[in-house]
Coordinates of C-alpha atoms (C1' of nucleotides) in Angstrom, one line a residue:
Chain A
X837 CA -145.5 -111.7 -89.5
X838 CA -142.4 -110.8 -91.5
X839 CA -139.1 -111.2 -90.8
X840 CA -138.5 -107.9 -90.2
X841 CA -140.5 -107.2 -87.6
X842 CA -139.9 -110.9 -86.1
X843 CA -136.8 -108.8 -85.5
X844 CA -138.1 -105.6 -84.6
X845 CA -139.8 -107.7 -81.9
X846 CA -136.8 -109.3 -80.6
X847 CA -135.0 -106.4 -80.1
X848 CA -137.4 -104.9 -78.4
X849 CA -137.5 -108.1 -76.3
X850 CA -133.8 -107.4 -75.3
X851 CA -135.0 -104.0 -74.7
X852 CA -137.1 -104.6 -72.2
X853 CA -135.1 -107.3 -70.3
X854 CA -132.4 -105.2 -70.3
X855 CA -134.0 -102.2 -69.0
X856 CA -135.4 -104.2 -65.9
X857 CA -131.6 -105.3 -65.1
X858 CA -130.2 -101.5 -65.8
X859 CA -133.4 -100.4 -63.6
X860 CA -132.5 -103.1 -60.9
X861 CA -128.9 -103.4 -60.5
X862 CA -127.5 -100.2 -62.9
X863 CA -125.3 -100.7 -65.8
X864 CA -122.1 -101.3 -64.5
X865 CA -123.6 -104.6 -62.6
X866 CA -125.2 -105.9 -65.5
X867 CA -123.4 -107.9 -67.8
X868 CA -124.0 -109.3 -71.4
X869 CA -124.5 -112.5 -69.9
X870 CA -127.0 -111.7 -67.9
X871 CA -128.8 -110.0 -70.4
X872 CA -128.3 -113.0 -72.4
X873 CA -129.5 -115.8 -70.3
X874 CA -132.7 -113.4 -69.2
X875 CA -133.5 -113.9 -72.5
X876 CA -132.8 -117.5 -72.7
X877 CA -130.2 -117.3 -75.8
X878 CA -126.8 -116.9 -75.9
X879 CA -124.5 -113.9 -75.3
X880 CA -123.6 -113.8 -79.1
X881 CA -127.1 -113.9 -80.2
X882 CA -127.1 -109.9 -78.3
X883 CA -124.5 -109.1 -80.8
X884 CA -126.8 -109.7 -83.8
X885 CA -129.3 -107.2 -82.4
X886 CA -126.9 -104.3 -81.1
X887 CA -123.4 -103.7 -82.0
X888 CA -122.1 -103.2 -78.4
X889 CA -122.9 -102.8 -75.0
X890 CA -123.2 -99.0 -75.5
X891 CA -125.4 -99.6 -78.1
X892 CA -127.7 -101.8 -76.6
X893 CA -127.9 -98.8 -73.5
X894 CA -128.5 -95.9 -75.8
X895 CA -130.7 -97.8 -77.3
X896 CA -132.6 -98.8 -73.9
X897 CA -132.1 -95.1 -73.0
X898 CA -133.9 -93.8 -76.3
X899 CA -136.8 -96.4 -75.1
X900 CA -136.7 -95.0 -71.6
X901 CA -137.0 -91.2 -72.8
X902 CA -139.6 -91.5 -75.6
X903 CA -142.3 -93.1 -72.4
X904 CA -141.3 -90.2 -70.6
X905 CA -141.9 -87.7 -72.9
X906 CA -145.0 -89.8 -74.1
X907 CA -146.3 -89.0 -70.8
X908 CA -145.0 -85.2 -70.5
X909 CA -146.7 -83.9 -73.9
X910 CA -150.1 -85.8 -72.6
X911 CA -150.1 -84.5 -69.4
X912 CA -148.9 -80.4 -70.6
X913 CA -151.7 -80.6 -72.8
X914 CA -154.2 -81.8 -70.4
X915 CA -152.9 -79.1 -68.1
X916 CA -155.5 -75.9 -67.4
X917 CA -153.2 -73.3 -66.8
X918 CA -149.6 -72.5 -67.1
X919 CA -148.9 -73.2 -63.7
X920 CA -150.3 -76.7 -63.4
X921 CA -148.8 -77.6 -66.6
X922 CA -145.2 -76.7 -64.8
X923 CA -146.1 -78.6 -62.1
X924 CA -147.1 -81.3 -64.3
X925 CA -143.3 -81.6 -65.5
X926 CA -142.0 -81.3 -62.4
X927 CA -144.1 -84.1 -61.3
X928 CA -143.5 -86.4 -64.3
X929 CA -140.0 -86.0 -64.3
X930 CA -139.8 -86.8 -60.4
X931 CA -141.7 -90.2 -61.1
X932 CA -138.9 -90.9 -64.0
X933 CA -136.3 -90.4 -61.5
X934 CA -138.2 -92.3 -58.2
X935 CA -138.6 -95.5 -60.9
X936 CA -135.0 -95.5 -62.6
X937 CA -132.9 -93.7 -60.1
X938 CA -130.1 -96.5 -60.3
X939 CA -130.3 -96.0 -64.0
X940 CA -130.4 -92.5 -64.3
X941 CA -127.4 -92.1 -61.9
X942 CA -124.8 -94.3 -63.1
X943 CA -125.8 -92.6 -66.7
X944 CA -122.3 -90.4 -66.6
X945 CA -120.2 -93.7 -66.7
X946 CA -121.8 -94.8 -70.0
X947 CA -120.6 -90.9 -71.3
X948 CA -117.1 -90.8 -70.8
X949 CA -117.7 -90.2 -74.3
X950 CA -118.3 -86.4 -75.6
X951 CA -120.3 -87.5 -78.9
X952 CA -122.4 -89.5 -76.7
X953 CA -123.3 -86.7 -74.4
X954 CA -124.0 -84.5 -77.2
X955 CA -126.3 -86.8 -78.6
X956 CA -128.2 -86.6 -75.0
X957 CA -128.3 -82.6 -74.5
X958 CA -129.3 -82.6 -78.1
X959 CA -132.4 -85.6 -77.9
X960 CA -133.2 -84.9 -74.3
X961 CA -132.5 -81.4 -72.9
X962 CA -133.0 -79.5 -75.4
X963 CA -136.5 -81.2 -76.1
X964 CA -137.3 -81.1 -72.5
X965 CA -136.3 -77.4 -72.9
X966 CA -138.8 -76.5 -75.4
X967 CA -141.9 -78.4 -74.1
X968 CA -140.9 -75.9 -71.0
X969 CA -140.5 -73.0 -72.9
X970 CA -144.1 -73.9 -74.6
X971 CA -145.8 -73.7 -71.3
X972 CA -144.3 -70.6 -70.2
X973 CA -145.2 -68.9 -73.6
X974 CA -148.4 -69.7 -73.6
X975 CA -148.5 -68.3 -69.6
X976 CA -147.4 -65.2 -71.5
X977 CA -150.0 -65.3 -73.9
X978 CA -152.9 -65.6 -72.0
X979 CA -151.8 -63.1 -69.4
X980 CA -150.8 -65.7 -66.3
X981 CA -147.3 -64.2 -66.7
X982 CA -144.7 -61.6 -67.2
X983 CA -141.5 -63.4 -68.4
X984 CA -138.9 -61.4 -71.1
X985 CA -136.7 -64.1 -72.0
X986 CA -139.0 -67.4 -72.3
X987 CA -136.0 -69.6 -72.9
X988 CA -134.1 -68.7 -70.6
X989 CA -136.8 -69.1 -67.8
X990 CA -137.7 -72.6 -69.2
X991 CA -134.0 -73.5 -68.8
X992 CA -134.0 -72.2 -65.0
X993 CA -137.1 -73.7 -64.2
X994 CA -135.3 -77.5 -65.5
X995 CA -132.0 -76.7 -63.9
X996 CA -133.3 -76.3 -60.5
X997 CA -135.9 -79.3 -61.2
X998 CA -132.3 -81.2 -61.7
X999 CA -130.3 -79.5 -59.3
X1000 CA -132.4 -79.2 -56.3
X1001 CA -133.0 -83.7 -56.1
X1002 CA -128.4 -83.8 -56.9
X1003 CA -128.2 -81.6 -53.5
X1004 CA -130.4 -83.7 -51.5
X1005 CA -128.8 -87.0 -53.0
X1006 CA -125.3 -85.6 -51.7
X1007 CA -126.7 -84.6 -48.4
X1008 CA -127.6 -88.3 -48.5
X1009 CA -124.4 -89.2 -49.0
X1010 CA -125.0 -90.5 -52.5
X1011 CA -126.4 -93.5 -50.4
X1012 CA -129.5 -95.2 -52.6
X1013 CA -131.8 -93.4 -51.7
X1014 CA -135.0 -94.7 -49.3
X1015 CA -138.7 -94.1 -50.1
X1016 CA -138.5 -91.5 -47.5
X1017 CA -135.6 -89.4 -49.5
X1018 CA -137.5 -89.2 -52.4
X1019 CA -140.1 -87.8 -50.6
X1020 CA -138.2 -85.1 -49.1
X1021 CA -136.5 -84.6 -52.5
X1022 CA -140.5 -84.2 -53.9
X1023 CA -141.3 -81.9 -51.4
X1024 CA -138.2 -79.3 -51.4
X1025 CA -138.5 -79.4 -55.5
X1026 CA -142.2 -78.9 -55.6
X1027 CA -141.5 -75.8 -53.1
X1028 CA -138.6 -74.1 -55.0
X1029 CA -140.8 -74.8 -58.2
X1030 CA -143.6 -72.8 -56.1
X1031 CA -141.4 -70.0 -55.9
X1032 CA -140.0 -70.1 -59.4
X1033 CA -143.1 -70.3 -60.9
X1034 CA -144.7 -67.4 -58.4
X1035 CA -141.6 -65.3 -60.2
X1036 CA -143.0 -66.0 -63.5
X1037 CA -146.2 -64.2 -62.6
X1038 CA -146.9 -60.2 -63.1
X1039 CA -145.4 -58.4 -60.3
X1040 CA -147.6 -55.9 -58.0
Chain B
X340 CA -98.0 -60.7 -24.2
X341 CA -98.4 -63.6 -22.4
X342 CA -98.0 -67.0 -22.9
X343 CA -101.6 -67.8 -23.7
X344 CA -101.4 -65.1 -26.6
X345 CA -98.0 -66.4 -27.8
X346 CA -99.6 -69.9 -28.2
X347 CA -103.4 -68.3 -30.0
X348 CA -100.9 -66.4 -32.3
X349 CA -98.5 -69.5 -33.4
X350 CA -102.2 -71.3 -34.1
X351 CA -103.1 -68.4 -36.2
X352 CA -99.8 -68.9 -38.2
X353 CA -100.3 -72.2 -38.7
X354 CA -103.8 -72.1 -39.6
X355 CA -102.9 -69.1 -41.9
X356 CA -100.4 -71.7 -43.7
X357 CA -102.4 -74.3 -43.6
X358 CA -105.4 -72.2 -45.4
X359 CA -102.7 -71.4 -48.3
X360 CA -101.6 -75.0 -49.1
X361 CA -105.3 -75.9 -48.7
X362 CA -106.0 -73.8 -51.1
X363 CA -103.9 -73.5 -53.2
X364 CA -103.3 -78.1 -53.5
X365 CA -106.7 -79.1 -51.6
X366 CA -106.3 -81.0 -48.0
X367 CA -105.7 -84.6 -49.5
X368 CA -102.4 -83.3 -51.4
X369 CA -101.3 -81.2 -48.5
X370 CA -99.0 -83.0 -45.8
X371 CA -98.4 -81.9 -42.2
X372 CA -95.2 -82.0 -43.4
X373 CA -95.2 -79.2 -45.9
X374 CA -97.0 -77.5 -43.0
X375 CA -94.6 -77.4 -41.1
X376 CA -91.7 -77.0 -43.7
X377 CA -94.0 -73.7 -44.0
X378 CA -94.1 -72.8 -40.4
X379 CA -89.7 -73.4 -40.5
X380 CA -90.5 -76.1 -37.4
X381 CA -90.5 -79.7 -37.0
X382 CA -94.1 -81.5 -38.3
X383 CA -94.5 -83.0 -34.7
X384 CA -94.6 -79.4 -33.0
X385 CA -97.9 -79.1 -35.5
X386 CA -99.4 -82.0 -32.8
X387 CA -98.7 -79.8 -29.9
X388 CA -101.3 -77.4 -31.3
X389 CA -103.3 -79.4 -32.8
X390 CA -105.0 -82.9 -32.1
X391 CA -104.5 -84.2 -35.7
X392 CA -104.8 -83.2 -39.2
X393 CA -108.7 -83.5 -39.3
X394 CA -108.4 -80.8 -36.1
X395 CA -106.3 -78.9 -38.0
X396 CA -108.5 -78.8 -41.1
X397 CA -111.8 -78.1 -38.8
X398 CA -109.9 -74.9 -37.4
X399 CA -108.7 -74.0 -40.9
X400 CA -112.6 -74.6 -42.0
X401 CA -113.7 -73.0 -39.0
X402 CA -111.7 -69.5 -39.6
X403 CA -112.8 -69.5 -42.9
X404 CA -116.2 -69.5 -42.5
X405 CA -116.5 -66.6 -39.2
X406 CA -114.5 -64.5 -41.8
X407 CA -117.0 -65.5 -44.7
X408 CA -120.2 -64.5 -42.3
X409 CA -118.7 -61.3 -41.1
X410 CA -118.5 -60.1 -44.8
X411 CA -121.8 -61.5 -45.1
X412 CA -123.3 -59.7 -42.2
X413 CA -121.3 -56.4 -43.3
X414 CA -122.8 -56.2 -46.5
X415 CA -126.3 -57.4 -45.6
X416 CA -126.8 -54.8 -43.4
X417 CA -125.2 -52.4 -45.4
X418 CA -128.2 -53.4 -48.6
X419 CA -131.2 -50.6 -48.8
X420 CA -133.4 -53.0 -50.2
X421 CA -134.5 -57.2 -49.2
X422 CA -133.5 -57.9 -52.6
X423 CA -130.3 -56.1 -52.9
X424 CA -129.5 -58.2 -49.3
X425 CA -130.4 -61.1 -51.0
X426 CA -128.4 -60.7 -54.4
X427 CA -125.5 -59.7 -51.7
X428 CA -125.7 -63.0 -50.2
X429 CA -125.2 -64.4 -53.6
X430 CA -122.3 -62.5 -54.8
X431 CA -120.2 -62.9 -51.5
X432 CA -121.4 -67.1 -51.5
X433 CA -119.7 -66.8 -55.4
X434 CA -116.8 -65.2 -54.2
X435 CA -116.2 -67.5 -51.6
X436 CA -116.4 -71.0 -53.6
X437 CA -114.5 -69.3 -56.4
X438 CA -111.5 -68.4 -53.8
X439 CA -111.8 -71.6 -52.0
X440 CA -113.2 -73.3 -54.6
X441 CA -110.2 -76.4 -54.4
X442 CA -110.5 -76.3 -50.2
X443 CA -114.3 -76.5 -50.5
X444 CA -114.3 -79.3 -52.9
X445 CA -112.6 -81.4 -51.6
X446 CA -114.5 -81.0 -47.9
X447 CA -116.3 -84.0 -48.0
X448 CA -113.8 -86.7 -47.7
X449 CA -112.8 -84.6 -44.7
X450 CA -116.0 -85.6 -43.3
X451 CA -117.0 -89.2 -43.9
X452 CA -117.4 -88.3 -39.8
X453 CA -121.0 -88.2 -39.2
X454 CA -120.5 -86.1 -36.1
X455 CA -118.1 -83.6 -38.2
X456 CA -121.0 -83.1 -40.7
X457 CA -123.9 -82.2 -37.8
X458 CA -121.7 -79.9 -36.5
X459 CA -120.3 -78.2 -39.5
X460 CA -124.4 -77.8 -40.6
X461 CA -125.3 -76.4 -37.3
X462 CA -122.9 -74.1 -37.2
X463 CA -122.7 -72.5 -41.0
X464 CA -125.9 -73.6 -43.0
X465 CA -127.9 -72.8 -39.7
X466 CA -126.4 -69.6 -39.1
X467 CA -126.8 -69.1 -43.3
X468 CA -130.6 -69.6 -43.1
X469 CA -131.2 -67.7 -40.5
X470 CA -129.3 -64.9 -41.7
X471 CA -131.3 -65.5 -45.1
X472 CA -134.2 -66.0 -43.5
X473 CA -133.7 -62.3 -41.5
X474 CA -133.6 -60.8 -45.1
X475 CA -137.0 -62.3 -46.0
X476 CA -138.3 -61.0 -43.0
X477 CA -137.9 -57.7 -43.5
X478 CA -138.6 -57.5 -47.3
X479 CA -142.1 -58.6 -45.4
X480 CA -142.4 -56.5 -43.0
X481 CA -141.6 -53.3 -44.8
X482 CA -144.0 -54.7 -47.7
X483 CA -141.8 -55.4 -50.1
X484 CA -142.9 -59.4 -50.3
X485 CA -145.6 -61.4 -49.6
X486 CA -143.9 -64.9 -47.7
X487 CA -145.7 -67.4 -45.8
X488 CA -143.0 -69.7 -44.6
X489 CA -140.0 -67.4 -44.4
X490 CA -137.5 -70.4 -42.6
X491 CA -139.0 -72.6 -45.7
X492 CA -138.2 -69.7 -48.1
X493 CA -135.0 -68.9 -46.9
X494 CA -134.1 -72.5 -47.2
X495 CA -134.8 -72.6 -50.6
X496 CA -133.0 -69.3 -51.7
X497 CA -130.0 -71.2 -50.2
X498 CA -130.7 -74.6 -51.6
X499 CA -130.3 -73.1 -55.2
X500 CA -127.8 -71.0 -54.4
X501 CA -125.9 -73.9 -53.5
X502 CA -127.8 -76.5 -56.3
X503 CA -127.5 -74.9 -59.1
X504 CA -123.2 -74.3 -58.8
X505 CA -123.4 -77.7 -58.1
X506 CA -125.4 -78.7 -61.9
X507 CA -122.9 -76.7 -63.2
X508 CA -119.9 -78.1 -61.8
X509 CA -121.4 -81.3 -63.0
X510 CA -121.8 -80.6 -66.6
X511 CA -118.4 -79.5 -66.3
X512 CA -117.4 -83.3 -65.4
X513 CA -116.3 -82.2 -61.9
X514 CA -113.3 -80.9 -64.1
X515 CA -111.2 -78.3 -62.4
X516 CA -113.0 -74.8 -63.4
X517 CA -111.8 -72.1 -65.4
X518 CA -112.6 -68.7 -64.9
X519 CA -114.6 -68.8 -67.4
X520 CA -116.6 -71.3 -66.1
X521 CA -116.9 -69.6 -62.7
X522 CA -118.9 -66.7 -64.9
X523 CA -121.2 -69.0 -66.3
X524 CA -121.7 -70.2 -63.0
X525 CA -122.2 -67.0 -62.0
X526 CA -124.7 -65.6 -64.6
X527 CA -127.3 -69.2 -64.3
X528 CA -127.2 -68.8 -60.6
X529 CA -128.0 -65.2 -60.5
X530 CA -130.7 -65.7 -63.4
X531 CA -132.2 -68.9 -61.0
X532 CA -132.0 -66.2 -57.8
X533 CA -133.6 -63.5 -60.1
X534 CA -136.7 -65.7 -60.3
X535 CA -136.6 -67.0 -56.5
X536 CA -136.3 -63.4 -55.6
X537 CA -139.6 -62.3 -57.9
X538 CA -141.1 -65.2 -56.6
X539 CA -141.1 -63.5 -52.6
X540 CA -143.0 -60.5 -54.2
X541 CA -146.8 -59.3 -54.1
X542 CA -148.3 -61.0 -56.7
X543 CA -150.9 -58.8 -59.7
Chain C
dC987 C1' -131.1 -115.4 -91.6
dT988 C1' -130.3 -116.6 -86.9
dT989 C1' -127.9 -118.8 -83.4
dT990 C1' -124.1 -120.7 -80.9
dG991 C1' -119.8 -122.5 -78.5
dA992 C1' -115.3 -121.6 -78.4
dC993 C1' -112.2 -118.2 -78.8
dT994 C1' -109.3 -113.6 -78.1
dA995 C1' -108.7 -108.9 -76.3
dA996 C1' -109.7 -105.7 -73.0
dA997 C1' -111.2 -104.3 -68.6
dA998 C1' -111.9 -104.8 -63.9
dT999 C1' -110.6 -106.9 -59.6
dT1000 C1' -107.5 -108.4 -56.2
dA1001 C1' -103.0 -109.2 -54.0
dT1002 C1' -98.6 -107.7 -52.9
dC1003 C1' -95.3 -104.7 -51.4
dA1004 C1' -92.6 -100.5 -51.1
dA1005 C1' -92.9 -95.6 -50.2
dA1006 C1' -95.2 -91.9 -48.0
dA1007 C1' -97.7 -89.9 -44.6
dA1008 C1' -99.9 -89.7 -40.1
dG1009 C1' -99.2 -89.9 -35.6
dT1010 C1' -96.3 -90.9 -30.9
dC1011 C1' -93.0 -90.1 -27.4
dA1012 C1' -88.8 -89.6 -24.5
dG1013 C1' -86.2 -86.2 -23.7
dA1014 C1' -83.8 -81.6 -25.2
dA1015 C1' -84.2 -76.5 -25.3
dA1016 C1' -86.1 -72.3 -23.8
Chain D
dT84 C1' -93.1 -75.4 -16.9
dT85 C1' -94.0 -74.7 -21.7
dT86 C1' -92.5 -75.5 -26.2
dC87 C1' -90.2 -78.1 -29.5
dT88 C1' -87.7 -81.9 -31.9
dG89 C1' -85.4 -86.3 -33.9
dA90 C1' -86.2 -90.8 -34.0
dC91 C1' -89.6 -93.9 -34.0
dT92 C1' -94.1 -96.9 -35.0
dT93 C1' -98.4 -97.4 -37.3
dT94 C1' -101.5 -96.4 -41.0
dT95 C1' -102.5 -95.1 -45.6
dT96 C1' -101.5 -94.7 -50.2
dG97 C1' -99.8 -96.0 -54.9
dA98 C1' -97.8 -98.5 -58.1
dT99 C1' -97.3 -103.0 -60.1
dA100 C1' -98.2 -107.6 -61.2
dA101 C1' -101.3 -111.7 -61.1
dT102 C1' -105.9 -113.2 -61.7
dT103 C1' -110.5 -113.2 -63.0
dT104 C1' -114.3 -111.3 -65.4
dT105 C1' -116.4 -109.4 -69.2
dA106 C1' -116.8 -107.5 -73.8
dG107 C1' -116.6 -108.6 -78.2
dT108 C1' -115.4 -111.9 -82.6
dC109 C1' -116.0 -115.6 -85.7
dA110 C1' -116.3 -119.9 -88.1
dA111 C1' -119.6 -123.1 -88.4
dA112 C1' -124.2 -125.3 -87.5
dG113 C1' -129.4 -125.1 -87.5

DNA sequence: CTTTGACTAAAATTATCAAAAAGTCAGAAA
DNA sequence: TTTCTGACTTTTTGATAATTTTAGTCAAAG
């Protein structure tokens, strides 16, 4: 093994630790320390391996978001039609949220900083925004439906797969949410998808 | 006029105030003081009419909301088509959280109550999905749609309506909106509703 | 090249206290 | 009797300062 990916290996070490305290307790509770003695070194070694604490979280983030859309493009492409493929994301992107809610949520706080959230639209949304736009084009194509501006409809269908889970977590009080919550926050997504979807098809 | 309609008009006053400097400042940066400084009496003659500044707010919120669902009523009934009815209950829902937008906001830390909260969603999201849910109704009885659950429907036409202002306000970083803001608001919400809408349709 | 303990600087937390606001009440005014 | 008020108490808020925690650095060691 070479040095460099002794390296490689490390980091991806810290990775991995850190993402199960971010996952666990969020990133505002987890400290460099912790991190650190997780790992059985000291705090300073961290330093060698990212150049800050935001570092070290975007580059946990960039970790988390390559699995996930990993497991999107497999499951799209193993998808039949148009329709179960957007169920597909819908379910996907539900299990992301279910497994690193704590994560996910206290996100914002690590983007006070505009460049930052940039960065995320750009690596994130806008990807998550084509794979979408894919699927309903290809609906087009082969007839399943009647949509006139694809990208547009791809960028409704993800804003209400985003927006519909923020309402029920306020109507939840921004509590953590139980395994229950997520459950109703499956079911009321999966039926607003239904009816977005059903307005993708051709009309009588 | 008697004394019983002296005392409901002096409440309206004060309510009438009270609505303004909500408003215009939001309830946490309006005093009872100012109220009454407003109303050219003494702050304490604001307790003879009212319990406390959370009764106060409740009437204020209370007022709002019967003259928000007798627009909403007026122009429902006045649409020639379910969809129109619908699209009306989006544009007088905009119009409302772009007047009230500050008041609205900042509703929540009125009601960290747990009883406040059941009683404010009986009485207005209730009486907003049923309403809704009327309007689904008869797009399926005169044919126009094709709806199995029309309480579940109606539901979700709301949940977006509400959702996707929310997302919005969000990527906005909960900043105070410009108008310009409110448009954009505006045009996703109505593109999201657009699909909702299509979605209550016959299907090819 | 990697790691560390000991360090500094910055941020978050807590404690303290004065000012502001909510809310009360005895009694005046109508 | 009903409505209103000034003077009052209690509660909340906000600013500031003291304290602790955490991020981040660095010279030196392995």
């Amino acid at each position: 093994m070479t040095p460099e990916e002794m390296k490689d290996e490390k980091r991806e070490r810290i990775l991995e630790i850190a993402l199960k305290r971010f996952t666990h307790y969020g990133l505002e509770k987890t400290t460099m320390s912790e991190i650190a003695d997780d790992l059985g070194a000291s705090k300073a070694s961290l330093y060698y391996y990212f150049p800050d604490k935001k570092g070290l979280c975007l580059a946990v983030t960039e970790k988390l978001f390559e699995g996930y859309f990993d497991e999107l493009s497999k499951k799209v492409k193993q998808a039949k039609s148009a329709d179960s493929a957007l169920l597909q994301v819908l379910e996907v992107r539900h299990d992301l949220v279910k497994r690193y809610f704590l994560f996910l949520m206290y996100f914002k706080q690590l983007h006070d900083n505009k460049q930052l959230e940039d960065y995320l639209d750009l690596k994130f949304r806008d990807r998550e925004n084509e794979l979408v736009a894919d699927c309903i084009q290809e609906g087009v194509w082969n007839g399943e439906y009647e949509v006139v501006n694809v990208a547009e409809a791809a960028a409704v269908y993800l804003d209400v797969l985003e927006s519909i889970p923020m309402l029920m977590f306020k109507r939840n009080n921004y509590k953590l949410p139980e395994a229950e919550t997520f459950s109703q926050v499956m079911r009321k997504t999966l039926v607003a998808a239904h009816y977005i979807i059903r307005g993708f098809h051709k009309t009588a």
